[in-house]
mmCIF file of C-alpha atoms in Angstrom:
data_model
loop_
_atom_site.group_PDB
_atom_site.id
_atom_site.type_symbol
_atom_site.label_atom_id
_atom_site.label_comp_id
_atom_site.label_asym_id
_atom_site.label_seq_id
_atom_site.Cartn_x
_atom_site.Cartn_y
_atom_site.Cartn_z
ATOM 1 C CA MET A 1 -21.969 -2.421 21.639
ATOM 2 C CA ASN A 2 -23.878 -4.523 19.099
ATOM 3 C CA GLU A 3 -22.549 -8.059 19.001
ATOM 4 C CA PHE A 4 -23.451 -10.630 16.382
ATOM 5 C CA PRO A 5 -22.671 -14.092 17.793
ATOM 6 C CA LEU A 6 -22.555 -17.128 15.544
ATOM 7 C CA GLU A 7 -25.930 -18.813 15.166
ATOM 8 C CA MET A 8 -27.711 -21.266 12.917
ATOM 9 C CA PRO A 9 -30.187 -19.909 10.376
ATOM 10 C CA GLY A 10 -33.849 -19.912 11.309
ATOM 11 C CA ARG A 11 -35.000 -20.764 7.797
ATOM 12 C CA ASN A 12 -34.661 -23.340 5.048
ATOM 13 C CA CYS A 13 -31.326 -23.086 3.265
ATOM 14 C CA LYS A 14 -30.075 -24.200 -0.116
ATOM 15 C CA ILE A 15 -26.464 -25.341 -0.150
ATOM 16 C CA ALA A 16 -24.193 -26.157 -3.077
ATOM 17 C CA LEU A 17 -21.282 -28.508 -2.581
ATOM 18 C CA VAL A 18 -18.627 -28.197 -5.279
ATOM 19 C CA ALA A 19 -16.242 -31.120 -5.031
ATOM 20 C CA SER A 20 -13.014 -32.083 -6.760
ATOM 21 C CA GLU A 21 -12.912 -35.568 -8.299
ATOM 22 C CA PHE A 22 -9.109 -35.618 -7.977
ATOM 23 C CA ASN A 23 -8.192 -37.487 -4.764
ATOM 24 C CA HIS A 24 -11.786 -38.765 -4.738
ATOM 25 C CA PHE A 25 -11.107 -41.233 -1.904
ATOM 26 C CA ILE A 26 -10.421 -38.258 0.381
ATOM 27 C CA VAL A 27 -12.916 -35.769 -1.042
ATOM 28 C CA GLN A 28 -15.818 -38.234 -0.792
ATOM 29 C CA GLN A 29 -15.228 -38.353 2.976
ATOM 30 C CA LEU A 30 -15.386 -34.546 3.086
ATOM 31 C CA VAL A 31 -18.634 -34.601 1.101
ATOM 32 C CA ASP A 32 -20.085 -37.215 3.458
ATOM 33 C CA GLY A 33 -19.111 -35.092 6.467
ATOM 34 C CA ALA A 34 -20.660 -31.959 4.977
ATOM 35 C CA VAL A 35 -23.915 -33.725 4.106
ATOM 36 C CA ASP A 36 -24.051 -35.206 7.623
ATOM 37 C CA ALA A 37 -23.643 -31.770 9.227
ATOM 38 C CA LEU A 38 -26.227 -30.197 6.940
ATOM 39 C CA SER A 39 -28.740 -32.985 7.596
ATOM 40 C CA ARG A 40 -28.212 -32.780 11.351
ATOM 41 C CA ASN A 41 -28.974 -29.064 11.141
ATOM 42 C CA GLY A 42 -32.207 -29.330 9.217
ATOM 43 C CA VAL A 43 -31.130 -28.930 5.600
ATOM 44 C CA ALA A 44 -33.270 -31.222 3.439
ATOM 45 C CA GLN A 45 -31.545 -33.511 0.937
ATOM 46 C CA GLN A 46 -33.420 -31.852 -1.951
ATOM 47 C CA ASP A 47 -31.890 -28.506 -0.888
ATOM 48 C CA ILE A 48 -28.327 -29.783 -1.383
ATOM 49 C CA ASP A 49 -26.704 -29.696 -4.832
ATOM 50 C CA LEU A 50 -23.517 -31.717 -5.307
ATOM 51 C CA VAL A 51 -21.429 -30.684 -8.319
ATOM 52 C CA TRP A 52 -18.252 -32.600 -9.199
ATOM 53 C CA VAL A 53 -15.374 -30.996 -11.098
ATOM 54 C CA PRO A 54 -12.149 -32.653 -12.334
ATOM 55 C CA GLY A 55 -9.773 -30.998 -9.859
ATOM 56 C CA ALA A 56 -9.319 -28.202 -7.351
ATOM 57 C CA PHE A 57 -8.254 -25.753 -10.067
ATOM 58 C CA GLU A 58 -11.742 -26.055 -11.614
ATOM 59 C CA LEU A 59 -13.623 -25.336 -8.378
ATOM 60 C CA PRO A 60 -13.763 -21.520 -8.821
ATOM 61 C CA LEU A 61 -15.327 -21.674 -12.295
ATOM 62 C CA ALA A 62 -18.093 -24.054 -11.172
ATOM 63 C CA ALA A 63 -18.605 -21.911 -8.073
ATOM 64 C CA ASP A 64 -18.945 -18.797 -10.237
ATOM 65 C CA VAL A 65 -21.547 -20.418 -12.500
ATOM 66 C CA LEU A 66 -23.576 -21.662 -9.528
ATOM 67 C CA ALA A 67 -23.425 -18.274 -7.815
ATOM 68 C CA ARG A 68 -24.471 -16.460 -10.989
ATOM 69 C CA ALA A 69 -27.450 -18.833 -11.312
ATOM 70 C CA ASP A 70 -28.486 -17.913 -7.745
ATOM 71 C CA ARG A 71 -28.938 -21.595 -6.883
ATOM 72 C CA CYS A 72 -27.839 -21.454 -3.263
ATOM 73 C CA ASP A 73 -27.587 -19.508 -0.019
ATOM 74 C CA ALA A 74 -24.030 -20.737 0.540
ATOM 75 C CA MET A 75 -21.465 -22.816 -1.242
ATOM 76 C CA ILE A 76 -18.890 -25.243 0.112
ATOM 77 C CA ALA A 77 -15.830 -26.053 -2.000
ATOM 78 C CA LEU A 78 -14.295 -29.420 -1.152
ATOM 79 C CA GLY A 79 -11.045 -30.867 -2.423
ATOM 80 C CA ALA A 80 -7.637 -32.205 -1.491
ATOM 81 C CA VAL A 81 -4.400 -30.795 -2.881
ATOM 82 C CA ILE A 82 -1.418 -32.782 -1.665
ATOM 83 C CA ARG A 83 2.099 -31.407 -2.006
ATOM 84 C CA GLY A 84 4.355 -33.272 -4.394
ATOM 85 C CA GLY A 85 7.884 -32.765 -5.607
ATOM 86 C CA THR A 86 7.044 -29.923 -8.004
ATOM 87 C CA PRO A 87 5.609 -26.386 -7.622
ATOM 88 C CA HIS A 88 2.274 -27.648 -9.029
ATOM 89 C CA PHE A 89 0.819 -27.676 -5.484
ATOM 90 C CA ASP A 90 1.465 -23.946 -5.022
ATOM 91 C CA PHE A 91 -0.191 -22.991 -8.293
ATOM 92 C CA VAL A 92 -3.262 -25.175 -7.821
ATOM 93 C CA ALA A 93 -3.825 -24.369 -4.146
ATOM 94 C CA GLY A 94 -3.159 -20.665 -4.588
ATOM 95 C CA GLU A 95 -5.379 -20.174 -7.638
ATOM 96 C CA CYS A 96 -8.152 -22.287 -6.131
ATOM 97 C CA SER A 97 -8.134 -20.216 -2.957
ATOM 98 C CA ARG A 98 -7.965 -16.902 -4.813
ATOM 99 C CA GLY A 99 -10.715 -17.850 -7.229
ATOM 100 C CA LEU A 100 -13.115 -19.045 -4.545
ATOM 101 C CA ALA A 101 -12.576 -15.905 -2.464
ATOM 102 C CA GLU A 102 -13.250 -13.824 -5.563
ATOM 103 C CA VAL A 103 -16.577 -15.604 -6.182
ATOM 104 C CA GLY A 104 -17.717 -14.988 -2.614
ATOM 105 C CA LEU A 105 -16.894 -11.299 -2.775
ATOM 106 C CA LYS A 106 -18.317 -10.825 -6.267
ATOM 107 C CA TYR A 107 -21.718 -12.280 -5.347
ATOM 108 C CA GLY A 108 -21.884 -11.519 -1.606
ATOM 109 C CA LEU A 109 -22.250 -15.250 -1.062
ATOM 110 C CA PRO A 110 -20.642 -17.390 1.610
ATOM 111 C CA VAL A 111 -18.137 -19.574 -0.253
ATOM 112 C CA ILE A 112 -16.547 -21.791 2.335
ATOM 113 C CA PHE A 113 -13.036 -23.084 1.639
ATOM 114 C CA GLY A 114 -12.997 -26.797 2.395
ATOM 115 C CA VAL A 115 -10.020 -27.660 0.228
ATOM 116 C CA LEU A 116 -7.404 -29.548 2.181
ATOM 117 C CA THR A 117 -3.858 -28.421 1.425
ATOM 118 C CA THR A 118 -1.530 -30.942 2.996
ATOM 119 C CA ASP A 119 1.978 -32.268 2.677
ATOM 120 C CA THR A 120 0.966 -35.944 2.728
ATOM 121 C CA VAL A 121 -1.941 -38.265 2.015
ATOM 122 C CA ASP A 122 -1.952 -39.266 5.688
ATOM 123 C CA GLN A 123 -2.482 -35.639 6.745
ATOM 124 C CA ALA A 124 -5.363 -35.336 4.282
ATOM 125 C CA LEU A 125 -6.961 -38.554 5.557
ATOM 126 C CA GLU A 126 -6.669 -37.275 9.129
ATOM 127 C CA ARG A 127 -8.595 -34.125 8.218
ATOM 128 C CA ALA A 128 -11.194 -36.087 6.273
ATOM 129 C CA GLY A 129 -12.531 -38.158 9.090
ATOM 130 C CA SER A 130 -10.138 -39.588 11.614
ATOM 131 C CA GLY A 131 -8.061 -37.936 14.354
ATOM 132 C CA ALA A 132 -8.535 -34.220 13.656
ATOM 133 C CA GLY A 133 -12.202 -34.637 12.721
ATOM 134 C CA ASN A 134 -13.918 -34.197 9.396
ATOM 135 C CA LYS A 135 -13.276 -30.792 7.824
ATOM 136 C CA GLY A 136 -16.251 -31.309 5.511
ATOM 137 C CA PHE A 137 -18.480 -31.363 8.597
ATOM 138 C CA ASP A 138 -16.784 -28.213 9.912
ATOM 139 C CA THR A 139 -17.202 -26.323 6.640
ATOM 140 C CA ALA A 140 -20.927 -27.129 6.534
ATOM 141 C CA ILE A 141 -21.365 -25.671 10.018
ATOM 142 C CA ALA A 142 -19.434 -22.563 8.919
ATOM 143 C CA ALA A 143 -21.683 -22.213 5.845
ATOM 144 C CA LEU A 144 -24.832 -22.301 7.975
ATOM 145 C CA GLN A 145 -23.376 -19.822 10.455
ATOM 146 C CA MET A 146 -22.465 -17.431 7.628
ATOM 147 C CA ILE A 147 -25.988 -17.637 6.195
ATOM 148 C CA ALA A 148 -27.425 -16.695 9.599
ATOM 149 C CA LEU A 149 -24.886 -13.883 10.050
ATOM 150 C CA LEU A 150 -25.542 -12.372 6.628
ATOM 151 C CA ASP A 151 -29.296 -12.625 7.205
ATOM 152 C CA ARG A 152 -28.893 -10.620 10.412
ATOM 153 C CA LEU A 153 -26.467 -8.070 8.943
ATOM 154 C CA ASN A 154 -28.650 -7.514 5.882
ATOM 155 C CA ALA A 155 -31.755 -7.069 8.067
ATOM 156 C CA SER A 156 -30.182 -4.403 10.281
#
């Protein structure tokens, strides 16, 4: 049996962070967590692009443009969609998720979903740095692991 365990890449990596300005006070914490994880794992600041978009619905388009430009080895989409009293949450979260998955498959690029989809602001804040940890940090680790995995799969 050939097993491919999760590893960190053994090379320099370029990472694009695509972040939603909406709910900025939460998303900035996710960005900070992602940058911290990348820095701790050897990604140089000049190899990180941070692109802001108005909201989570706009994340897939920016991701598609960045992927088409071949600017990165992996992309991390960061945002916070918080359920309200209307179906707006379902449309935004669903289309954001679908669009980002489509970009990853279309370009064979790791596009990591770091968009919080929560019922309350408190739940989002928990996932952006307090009790449950910072999901931005976690998504950056996942991006690096996917780069290493794809490197190994493409080499074999």
